[in-house]
mmCIF file of C-alpha atoms and ligand atoms in Angstrom:
data_model
loop_
_atom_site.group_PDB
_atom_site.id
_atom_site.type_symbol
_atom_site.label_atom_id
_atom_site.label_comp_id
_atom_site.label_asym_id
_atom_site.label_seq_id
_atom_site.Cartn_x
_atom_site.Cartn_y
_atom_site.Cartn_z
ATOM 1 C CA MET A 11 23.786 2.979 -15.108
ATOM 2 C CA LYS A 12 21.287 1.560 -12.648
ATOM 3 C CA ASN A 13 20.887 -1.583 -15.221
ATOM 4 C CA LEU A 14 24.964 -2.028 -15.900
ATOM 5 C CA TYR A 15 25.356 -1.910 -11.885
ATOM 6 C CA ASN A 16 23.101 -4.803 -11.374
ATOM 7 C CA LYS A 17 24.417 -6.525 -14.318
ATOM 8 C CA VAL A 18 27.889 -6.430 -12.832
ATOM 9 C CA ARG A 19 26.653 -6.946 -9.274
ATOM 10 C CA ALA A 20 25.026 -9.871 -10.711
ATOM 11 C CA PHE A 21 28.810 -11.798 -11.207
ATOM 12 C CA LEU A 22 29.736 -11.208 -7.461
ATOM 13 C CA PRO A 23 29.694 -13.901 -5.040
ATOM 14 C CA GLU A 24 26.925 -13.469 -2.438
ATOM 15 C CA HIS A 25 29.148 -11.645 0.340
ATOM 16 C CA LEU A 26 30.523 -9.339 -2.409
ATOM 17 C CA GLN A 27 27.201 -8.183 -3.708
ATOM 18 C CA ILE A 28 26.092 -7.504 -0.251
ATOM 19 C CA LEU A 29 29.112 -4.966 0.102
ATOM 20 C CA SER A 30 28.666 -3.430 -2.794
ATOM 21 C CA SER A 31 25.253 -2.631 -2.212
ATOM 22 C CA LYS A 32 25.892 -1.195 1.237
ATOM 23 C CA ILE A 33 28.835 1.019 -0.697
ATOM 24 C CA VAL A 34 26.173 1.993 -3.341
ATOM 25 C CA PHE A 35 23.429 2.859 -0.819
ATOM 26 C CA LYS A 36 25.961 4.861 1.451
ATOM 27 C CA LEU A 37 27.398 6.935 -1.681
ATOM 28 C CA LEU A 38 24.251 7.899 -2.877
ATOM 29 C CA ASN A 39 23.742 8.877 0.784
ATOM 30 C CA LYS A 40 19.972 6.971 0.633
ATOM 31 C CA PRO A 41 17.660 7.028 1.687
ATOM 32 C CA LEU A 42 17.373 10.019 0.592
ATOM 33 C CA TYR A 43 16.055 13.225 2.821
ATOM 34 C CA ASP A 44 13.733 15.539 1.473
ATOM 35 C CA ARG A 45 13.662 19.188 3.586
ATOM 36 C CA ALA A 46 10.137 20.390 1.650
ATOM 37 C CA ASN A 47 7.398 21.203 3.949
ATOM 38 C CA TYR A 48 10.412 21.018 6.696
ATOM 39 C CA LYS A 49 8.179 20.927 9.755
ATOM 40 C CA PRO A 50 10.414 18.446 12.306
ATOM 41 C CA PHE A 51 7.981 16.721 14.624
ATOM 42 C CA GLU A 52 8.721 15.456 18.142
ATOM 43 C CA LYS A 53 10.264 12.405 17.522
ATOM 44 C CA GLY A 54 10.704 10.327 14.246
ATOM 45 C CA ILE A 55 7.253 8.686 12.801
ATOM 46 C CA VAL A 56 6.714 5.147 11.166
ATOM 47 C CA ILE A 57 3.839 4.440 9.071
ATOM 48 C CA ILE A 58 2.676 1.312 7.084
ATOM 49 C CA SER A 59 -0.104 0.669 4.801
ATOM 50 C CA ALA A 60 -0.999 -2.287 3.274
ATOM 51 C CA ASP A 61 -2.792 -2.101 -0.380
ATOM 52 C CA PHE A 62 -5.656 -4.819 0.569
ATOM 53 C CA GLU A 63 -7.479 -5.724 -2.252
ATOM 54 C CA LEU A 64 -7.149 -9.779 -2.738
ATOM 55 C CA ALA A 65 -8.166 -10.635 -6.945
ATOM 56 C CA TRP A 66 -8.902 -7.169 -7.875
ATOM 57 C CA ALA A 67 -5.739 -5.573 -8.169
ATOM 58 C CA TRP A 68 -4.085 -7.968 -10.536
ATOM 59 C CA ARG A 69 -6.888 -8.597 -12.988
ATOM 60 C CA TYR A 70 -5.728 -6.498 -15.805
ATOM 61 C CA SER A 71 -2.262 -6.599 -15.041
ATOM 62 C CA LYS A 72 0.310 -6.963 -18.024
ATOM 63 C CA ARG A 73 2.318 -9.184 -16.117
ATOM 64 C CA LYS A 74 0.788 -12.498 -16.578
ATOM 65 C CA VAL A 75 -0.342 -13.005 -12.968
ATOM 66 C CA ASP A 76 -2.477 -15.472 -11.419
ATOM 67 C CA TYR A 77 -4.931 -13.154 -9.480
ATOM 68 C CA LEU A 78 -6.849 -15.671 -7.239
ATOM 69 C CA GLU A 79 -3.580 -17.404 -6.232
ATOM 70 C CA LEU A 80 -2.451 -14.334 -5.291
ATOM 71 C CA ALA A 81 -5.780 -13.483 -3.329
ATOM 72 C CA ARG A 82 -5.425 -16.895 -1.718
ATOM 73 C CA ARG A 83 -1.925 -15.777 -0.538
ATOM 74 C CA GLU A 84 -3.121 -12.798 1.172
ATOM 75 C CA ARG A 85 -5.948 -14.487 2.769
ATOM 76 C CA GLU A 86 -3.717 -16.982 4.359
ATOM 77 C CA ASN A 87 -1.396 -14.207 5.174
ATOM 78 C CA VAL A 88 -3.727 -11.604 6.724
ATOM 79 C CA PRO A 89 -4.325 -13.144 10.095
ATOM 80 C CA ILE A 90 -0.760 -14.253 10.280
ATOM 81 C CA ILE A 91 -0.015 -10.442 9.692
ATOM 82 C CA LEU A 92 -2.638 -9.184 12.251
ATOM 83 C CA LYS A 93 -1.510 -11.742 15.032
ATOM 84 C CA LYS A 94 2.215 -10.184 14.850
ATOM 85 C CA LEU A 95 0.952 -6.757 14.730
ATOM 86 C CA ASN A 96 -0.671 -7.605 17.857
ATOM 87 C CA GLU A 97 1.842 -8.957 19.570
ATOM 88 C CA LEU A 98 4.293 -5.761 18.917
ATOM 89 C CA GLU A 99 1.266 -3.231 19.033
ATOM 90 C CA ILE A 100 1.811 -1.618 15.675
ATOM 91 C CA PRO A 101 -1.385 -0.582 14.156
ATOM 92 C CA ILE A 102 -1.249 0.055 10.582
ATOM 93 C CA THR A 103 -3.117 1.602 7.729
ATOM 94 C CA TRP A 104 -5.317 -0.879 5.995
ATOM 95 C CA ALA A 105 -6.073 0.497 2.258
ATOM 96 C CA THR A 106 -9.229 -1.719 1.453
ATOM 97 C CA VAL A 107 -10.782 -2.180 -2.002
ATOM 98 C CA GLY A 108 -14.646 -1.541 -1.538
ATOM 99 C CA HIS A 109 -15.852 -4.747 -2.821
ATOM 100 C CA LEU A 110 -14.042 -6.650 0.302
ATOM 101 C CA PHE A 111 -16.508 -4.848 2.618
ATOM 102 C CA LEU A 112 -19.417 -7.107 0.732
ATOM 103 C CA ASN A 113 -20.623 -10.184 1.939
ATOM 104 C CA SER A 114 -22.030 -11.309 -1.543
ATOM 105 C CA CYS A 115 -23.379 -9.609 -4.313
ATOM 106 C CA GLN A 116 -25.733 -10.827 -7.463
ATOM 107 C CA LYS A 117 -25.742 -10.048 -10.884
ATOM 108 C CA CYS A 118 -28.860 -7.665 -12.078
ATOM 109 C CA ASN A 119 -30.247 -8.348 -15.794
ATOM 110 C CA GLY A 120 -26.973 -10.260 -16.285
ATOM 111 C CA ARG A 121 -24.984 -7.047 -15.582
ATOM 112 C CA ALA A 122 -22.567 -7.309 -12.348
ATOM 113 C CA HIS A 123 -22.803 -3.652 -10.414
ATOM 114 C CA PRO A 124 -25.561 -1.956 -12.650
ATOM 115 C CA GLU A 125 -25.217 0.705 -10.157
ATOM 116 C CA LEU A 126 -21.311 1.384 -10.681
ATOM 117 C CA LEU A 127 -19.972 3.377 -13.601
ATOM 118 C CA ARG A 128 -17.351 1.766 -15.589
ATOM 119 C CA PRO A 129 -14.075 3.109 -16.690
ATOM 120 C CA ASN A 130 -13.383 4.013 -20.175
ATOM 121 C CA TYR A 131 -11.109 1.448 -22.055
ATOM 122 C CA PHE A 132 -7.445 2.480 -21.036
ATOM 123 C CA GLU A 133 -3.683 1.488 -20.596
ATOM 124 C CA ASN A 134 -1.461 2.462 -18.228
ATOM 125 C CA HIS A 135 2.400 1.683 -17.050
ATOM 126 C CA TYR A 136 0.847 -1.839 -15.222
ATOM 127 C CA TRP A 137 -2.536 -2.284 -16.657
ATOM 128 C CA VAL A 138 -4.524 -2.948 -20.293
ATOM 129 C CA TYR A 139 -8.298 -2.671 -20.152
ATOM 130 C CA ASN A 140 -9.504 -2.900 -23.740
ATOM 131 C CA SER A 141 -12.523 -5.173 -23.749
ATOM 132 C CA GLY A 142 -15.269 -6.997 -22.120
ATOM 133 C CA ASP A 143 -17.003 -5.470 -18.833
ATOM 134 C CA TRP A 144 -14.827 -3.842 -15.983
ATOM 135 C CA PHE A 145 -16.790 -6.138 -13.561
ATOM 136 C CA ASP A 146 -16.616 -9.523 -15.831
ATOM 137 C CA VAL A 147 -14.062 -11.111 -13.360
ATOM 138 C CA ASP A 148 -16.730 -10.212 -10.298
ATOM 139 C CA PRO A 149 -18.364 -14.063 -9.358
ATOM 140 C CA CYS A 150 -21.640 -12.118 -8.037
ATOM 141 C CA GLY A 151 -21.808 -14.551 -5.420
ATOM 142 C CA SER A 152 -21.115 -14.801 -1.822
ATOM 143 C CA TYR A 153 -17.941 -14.700 0.213
ATOM 144 C CA LYS A 154 -18.066 -18.263 1.157
ATOM 145 C CA ALA A 155 -18.147 -19.684 -2.299
ATOM 146 C CA TYR A 156 -15.507 -16.716 -3.773
ATOM 147 C CA PRO A 157 -13.121 -15.786 -1.052
ATOM 148 C CA GLU A 158 -11.018 -13.934 -3.654
ATOM 149 C CA PHE A 159 -13.374 -11.539 -4.062
ATOM 150 C CA TYR A 160 -14.827 -10.764 -0.861
ATOM 151 C CA ALA A 161 -13.491 -10.178 2.669
ATOM 152 C CA PRO A 162 -16.449 -9.707 5.463
ATOM 153 C CA ASP A 163 -14.449 -11.941 7.769
ATOM 154 C CA LEU A 164 -11.103 -10.479 7.532
ATOM 155 C CA ILE A 165 -12.300 -6.856 7.952
ATOM 156 C CA GLU A 166 -13.909 -8.004 11.134
ATOM 157 C CA ILE A 167 -11.058 -9.609 12.379
ATOM 158 C CA ILE A 168 -8.876 -6.331 11.852
ATOM 159 C CA LEU A 169 -11.636 -4.170 13.454
ATOM 160 C CA ASN A 170 -11.706 -6.579 16.506
ATOM 161 C CA SER A 171 -8.035 -6.430 16.534
ATOM 162 C CA LYS A 172 -6.481 -5.343 20.251
ATOM 163 C CA VAL A 173 -4.276 -2.887 18.051
ATOM 164 C CA LYS A 174 -6.468 -0.120 16.565
ATOM 165 C CA HIS A 175 -5.593 -0.131 12.807
ATOM 166 C CA GLU A 176 -7.178 2.270 10.313
ATOM 167 C CA ILE A 177 -9.415 1.034 7.932
ATOM 168 C CA ALA A 178 -8.989 3.139 4.907
ATOM 169 C CA CYS A 179 -10.053 3.522 0.847
ATOM 170 C CA HIS A 180 -8.476 1.946 -2.389
ATOM 171 C CA SER A 181 -11.468 2.759 -4.377
ATOM 172 C CA PHE A 182 -14.306 0.276 -4.900
ATOM 173 C CA SER A 183 -12.887 -1.991 -7.630
ATOM 174 C CA HIS A 184 -9.109 -0.879 -8.177
ATOM 175 C CA LEU A 185 -9.669 2.091 -10.803
ATOM 176 C CA ASP A 186 -6.907 4.017 -12.176
ATOM 177 C CA TYR A 187 -7.901 7.664 -10.443
ATOM 178 C CA SER A 188 -5.715 9.479 -12.448
ATOM 179 C CA ASN A 189 -7.324 12.358 -14.435
ATOM 180 C CA LYS A 190 -6.181 10.686 -17.663
ATOM 181 C CA ASN A 191 -8.264 7.353 -17.175
ATOM 182 C CA SER A 192 -10.647 8.485 -15.070
ATOM 183 C CA TYR A 193 -13.751 11.133 -15.410
ATOM 184 C CA PRO A 194 -15.351 13.018 -12.471
ATOM 185 C CA GLU A 195 -18.752 11.141 -12.607
ATOM 186 C CA LEU A 196 -16.943 7.754 -12.448
ATOM 187 C CA ILE A 197 -14.551 8.857 -9.430
ATOM 188 C CA GLU A 198 -17.747 10.256 -7.150
ATOM 189 C CA ASN A 199 -20.052 7.474 -8.141
ATOM 190 C CA ASP A 200 -16.589 5.177 -6.666
ATOM 191 C CA LEU A 201 -16.318 7.017 -3.750
ATOM 192 C CA ALA A 202 -19.491 6.816 -3.025
ATOM 193 C CA ALA A 203 -20.052 3.249 -3.154
ATOM 194 C CA CYS A 204 -16.816 2.902 -0.983
ATOM 195 C CA LYS A 205 -18.357 5.192 1.856
ATOM 196 C CA ASP A 206 -21.756 3.230 1.742
ATOM 197 C CA ALA A 207 -20.161 -0.041 1.965
ATOM 198 C CA ALA A 208 -17.815 1.336 4.648
ATOM 199 C CA LYS A 209 -20.592 2.826 6.538
ATOM 200 C CA LYS A 210 -22.238 -0.811 7.326
ATOM 201 C CA TYR A 211 -19.210 -1.528 9.720
ATOM 202 C CA GLY A 212 -19.587 1.850 10.935
ATOM 203 C CA ILE A 213 -16.338 2.850 9.135
ATOM 204 C CA GLU A 214 -15.827 6.704 8.040
ATOM 205 C CA LEU A 215 -13.302 6.333 5.370
ATOM 206 C CA LYS A 216 -10.581 9.367 5.743
ATOM 207 C CA SER A 217 -7.010 8.173 4.063
ATOM 208 C CA PHE A 218 -7.181 7.244 0.489
ATOM 209 C CA VAL A 219 -4.532 4.939 -1.468
ATOM 210 C CA PHE A 220 -4.077 5.715 -4.883
ATOM 211 C CA PRO A 221 -4.504 1.884 -6.721
ATOM 212 C CA GLY A 222 -1.491 1.202 -8.813
ATOM 213 C CA ASN A 223 -0.380 4.901 -7.533
ATOM 214 C CA PHE A 224 -2.283 6.573 -10.083
ATOM 215 C CA ALA A 225 -3.037 9.897 -8.610
ATOM 216 C CA GLY A 226 -5.613 12.334 -9.291
ATOM 217 C CA ASN A 227 -8.782 13.994 -8.882
ATOM 218 C CA PHE A 228 -7.985 15.247 -5.422
ATOM 219 C CA ASP A 229 -10.835 18.018 -5.285
ATOM 220 C CA LEU A 230 -13.130 14.988 -5.431
ATOM 221 C CA LEU A 231 -11.174 12.649 -2.565
ATOM 222 C CA LYS A 232 -11.385 16.343 -0.367
ATOM 223 C CA LYS A 233 -15.078 16.691 -1.105
ATOM 224 C CA HIS A 234 -16.343 13.155 -0.055
ATOM 225 C CA GLY A 235 -14.211 14.061 3.014
ATOM 226 C CA PHE A 236 -10.941 12.468 2.764
ATOM 227 C CA GLN A 237 -8.112 14.075 4.556
ATOM 228 C CA VAL A 238 -4.785 12.370 3.773
ATOM 229 C CA VAL A 239 -3.518 10.825 0.610
ATOM 230 C CA ARG A 240 -0.570 8.216 0.066
ATOM 231 C CA TYR A 241 1.335 9.758 -2.729
ATOM 232 C CA LYS A 242 3.944 7.463 -5.210
ATOM 233 C CA SER A 243 7.343 8.878 -4.107
ATOM 234 C CA ASN A 244 9.882 9.633 -6.709
ATOM 235 C CA GLU A 245 13.769 9.114 -6.065
ATOM 236 C CA PHE A 246 14.353 12.013 -4.815
ATOM 237 C CA LYS A 247 11.946 11.855 -2.026
ATOM 238 C CA GLU A 248 11.719 8.959 0.535
ATOM 239 C CA ILE A 249 11.975 10.287 4.006
ATOM 240 C CA GLY A 250 10.118 14.104 4.901
ATOM 241 C CA TYR A 251 7.364 15.703 5.905
ATOM 242 C CA PRO A 252 3.355 15.777 4.490
ATOM 243 C CA GLU A 253 2.566 18.552 2.196
ATOM 244 C CA ILE A 254 -0.726 20.155 2.572
ATOM 245 C CA LEU A 255 -2.133 20.479 -0.910
ATOM 246 C CA ASP A 256 -3.759 23.768 -2.052
ATOM 247 C CA ASN A 257 -7.499 22.072 -1.323
ATOM 248 C CA GLY A 258 -6.595 21.171 2.237
ATOM 249 C CA LEU A 259 -5.426 17.639 1.646
ATOM 250 C CA ILE A 260 -2.606 16.330 3.007
ATOM 251 C CA ALA A 261 -0.400 14.390 1.397
ATOM 252 C CA ILE A 262 2.347 11.836 2.303
ATOM 253 C CA HIS A 263 4.528 9.979 -0.254
ATOM 254 C CA ASP A 264 5.507 6.375 0.663
ATOM 255 C CA SER A 265 9.333 5.529 1.583
ATOM 256 C CA LEU A 266 9.786 2.142 0.195
ATOM 257 C CA ALA A 267 8.000 -1.221 -0.650
ATOM 258 C CA PHE A 268 8.413 -4.598 1.755
ATOM 259 C CA ASP A 269 8.019 -6.681 -1.197
ATOM 260 C CA GLN A 270 8.244 -4.380 -4.743
ATOM 261 C CA SER A 271 11.797 -3.623 -4.783
ATOM 262 C CA GLU A 272 15.122 -6.044 -5.340
ATOM 263 C CA ILE A 273 12.909 -9.776 -4.962
ATOM 264 C CA GLY A 274 15.800 -12.030 -4.991
ATOM 265 C CA TRP A 275 18.327 -10.011 -3.073
ATOM 266 C CA ASP A 276 19.781 -11.009 -0.126
ATOM 267 C CA VAL A 277 17.322 -10.853 2.751
ATOM 268 C CA ASN A 278 19.436 -9.295 5.444
ATOM 269 C CA TYR A 279 20.961 -7.033 3.045
ATOM 270 C CA LEU A 280 17.171 -5.723 2.936
ATOM 271 C CA VAL A 281 16.848 -5.595 6.711
ATOM 272 C CA TRP A 282 19.918 -3.457 6.978
ATOM 273 C CA LYS A 283 18.461 -1.190 4.327
ATOM 274 C CA MET A 284 15.204 -0.957 6.019
ATOM 275 C CA GLU A 285 16.601 -0.385 9.404
ATOM 276 C CA LYS A 286 18.673 2.674 7.996
ATOM 277 C CA TYR A 287 14.987 4.347 6.574
ATOM 278 C CA ILE A 288 13.673 4.216 10.174
ATOM 279 C CA GLN A 289 16.941 5.360 11.767
ATOM 280 C CA LYS A 290 16.927 8.370 9.080
ATOM 281 C CA ALA A 291 12.976 9.306 10.345
ATOM 282 C CA ILE A 292 14.177 9.192 13.906
ATOM 283 C CA ASN A 293 17.464 11.554 13.022
ATOM 284 C CA LYS A 294 15.633 13.802 11.411
ATOM 285 C CA ARG A 295 12.305 13.514 13.220
ATOM 286 C CA ALA A 296 10.428 13.109 9.920
ATOM 287 C CA ILE A 297 8.393 10.457 8.699
ATOM 288 C CA CYS A 298 8.932 6.594 7.062
ATOM 289 C CA HIS A 299 6.323 5.375 5.230
ATOM 290 C CA PHE A 300 6.185 1.291 4.030
ATOM 291 C CA TRP A 301 4.032 -0.295 2.369
ATOM 292 C CA PHE A 302 3.386 -3.495 1.369
ATOM 293 C CA HIS A 303 0.725 -6.259 -0.546
ATOM 294 C CA PRO A 304 -0.417 -8.376 2.142
ATOM 295 C CA SER A 305 -0.079 -11.110 -0.525
ATOM 296 C CA ILE A 306 3.411 -10.534 0.209
ATOM 297 C CA ASP A 307 5.621 -13.636 -0.415
ATOM 298 C CA LYS A 308 6.058 -16.199 2.773
ATOM 299 C CA ARG A 309 10.265 -15.275 2.636
ATOM 300 C CA LEU A 310 9.936 -12.093 2.722
ATOM 301 C CA LEU A 311 7.334 -11.543 5.622
ATOM 302 C CA ASP A 312 8.985 -13.965 8.073
ATOM 303 C CA ASN A 313 12.472 -12.634 7.151
ATOM 304 C CA LEU A 314 11.777 -9.025 6.572
ATOM 305 C CA PHE A 315 8.741 -7.569 7.270
ATOM 306 C CA PHE A 316 8.175 -9.084 10.470
ATOM 307 C CA LYS A 317 12.504 -8.503 11.174
ATOM 308 C CA ILE A 318 11.642 -4.719 10.658
ATOM 309 C CA ILE A 319 8.239 -4.484 12.497
ATOM 310 C CA GLU A 320 10.238 -6.055 15.091
ATOM 311 C CA TYR A 321 13.152 -3.590 15.040
ATOM 312 C CA ILE A 322 10.087 -0.776 14.805
ATOM 313 C CA SER A 323 8.951 -1.805 18.166
ATOM 314 C CA LEU A 324 11.994 -1.664 19.817
ATOM 315 C CA GLU A 325 13.006 1.575 18.706
ATOM 316 C CA ARG A 326 9.452 2.756 19.848
ATOM 317 C CA ASP A 327 9.625 1.193 23.131
ATOM 318 C CA LYS A 328 12.931 3.247 23.696
ATOM 319 C CA GLY A 329 11.249 6.183 23.039
ATOM 320 C CA ASN A 330 13.048 6.867 19.631
ATOM 321 C CA LEU A 331 9.504 6.768 17.269
ATOM 322 C CA GLU A 332 6.193 7.163 17.057
ATOM 323 C CA VAL A 333 4.167 4.647 15.195
ATOM 324 C CA LEU A 334 0.873 6.249 13.346
ATOM 325 C CA VAL A 335 -1.425 5.389 10.877
ATOM 326 C CA MET A 336 -2.340 7.735 8.212
ATOM 327 C CA LYS A 337 -5.277 9.516 9.429
ATOM 328 C CA ASP A 338 -3.539 10.435 12.623
ATOM 329 C CA LEU A 339 -1.319 12.989 10.138
ATOM 330 C CA ASP A 340 -4.575 15.331 10.335
ATOM 331 C CA ARG A 341 -4.138 15.958 14.015
ATOM 332 C CA LEU A 342 -0.572 16.420 13.767
HETATM 333 ZN ZN1 LIG B 26 -19.932 -7.623 -6.878
HETATM 334 ZN ZN1 LIG B 27 -3.505 -1.858 -5.212
#
């Protein structure tokens, strides 16, 4: 049904495309509000999380993407994004791949990171890993020579920002954390490596974002001191409240990505749509959780991401909204 709608829509002139999108959005009563765990906050809450990963996320992607090129764009974007977040005083959660904390790394007996366990070969919805070694792409050099794989300089800029951002965890090397495609020793070893790398900056990791949104191993996350995790939303859950899992972890689903859906659609429509999410969070005193890849293309960065954070800052200044980072949910 959705595909059919998209095909029909594609034949309409642009202004009618936008109109039809808005009508369908309203007919479906979007964004979808979920009353589960109903516990309204004092005011609406917006959380923004960034999957900060440079070249690590895309190397096994089934879509043949140029992961080095994406990493370079991410590097260009991060300082620009931080500057804007500073101006608007918006803190966000940087879910950071652990390898980015390193200044450099070396091969040991011809092997990258012999101290780390490897996943077994697997395939999931987005990636396929069926040959070679998990760390084959690791250049085993320094961040100056291979800036696509390390980011100590960018992490310093984040930490020295006027706004207090959160540095969170996105696994050490962008692993699939599902129980199906991992095993407990692998996860424990991975989490220990992340915590170790972050500790050198005085960072205690509290929140976790599942790479590729493949969730699992919640008890091990809890055991390693994590308090908040980001879940993949589903079609029925966009604006809502956090869920406390049996082991005490706080899980919050995402609402929408800045850079995932509807690329090529009219950006003014996307701005209109994302503002609706914020308005619903305000009305329901619930959470709206946006996320994005900092490698987002420039068109969406300038015309969508910046527009929306300006809107968020305006609503926050009017007293309608609070802007939090993921780990703040632990104290609410
Ligand atoms: Zn390495
Ligand atoms: Zn990722």
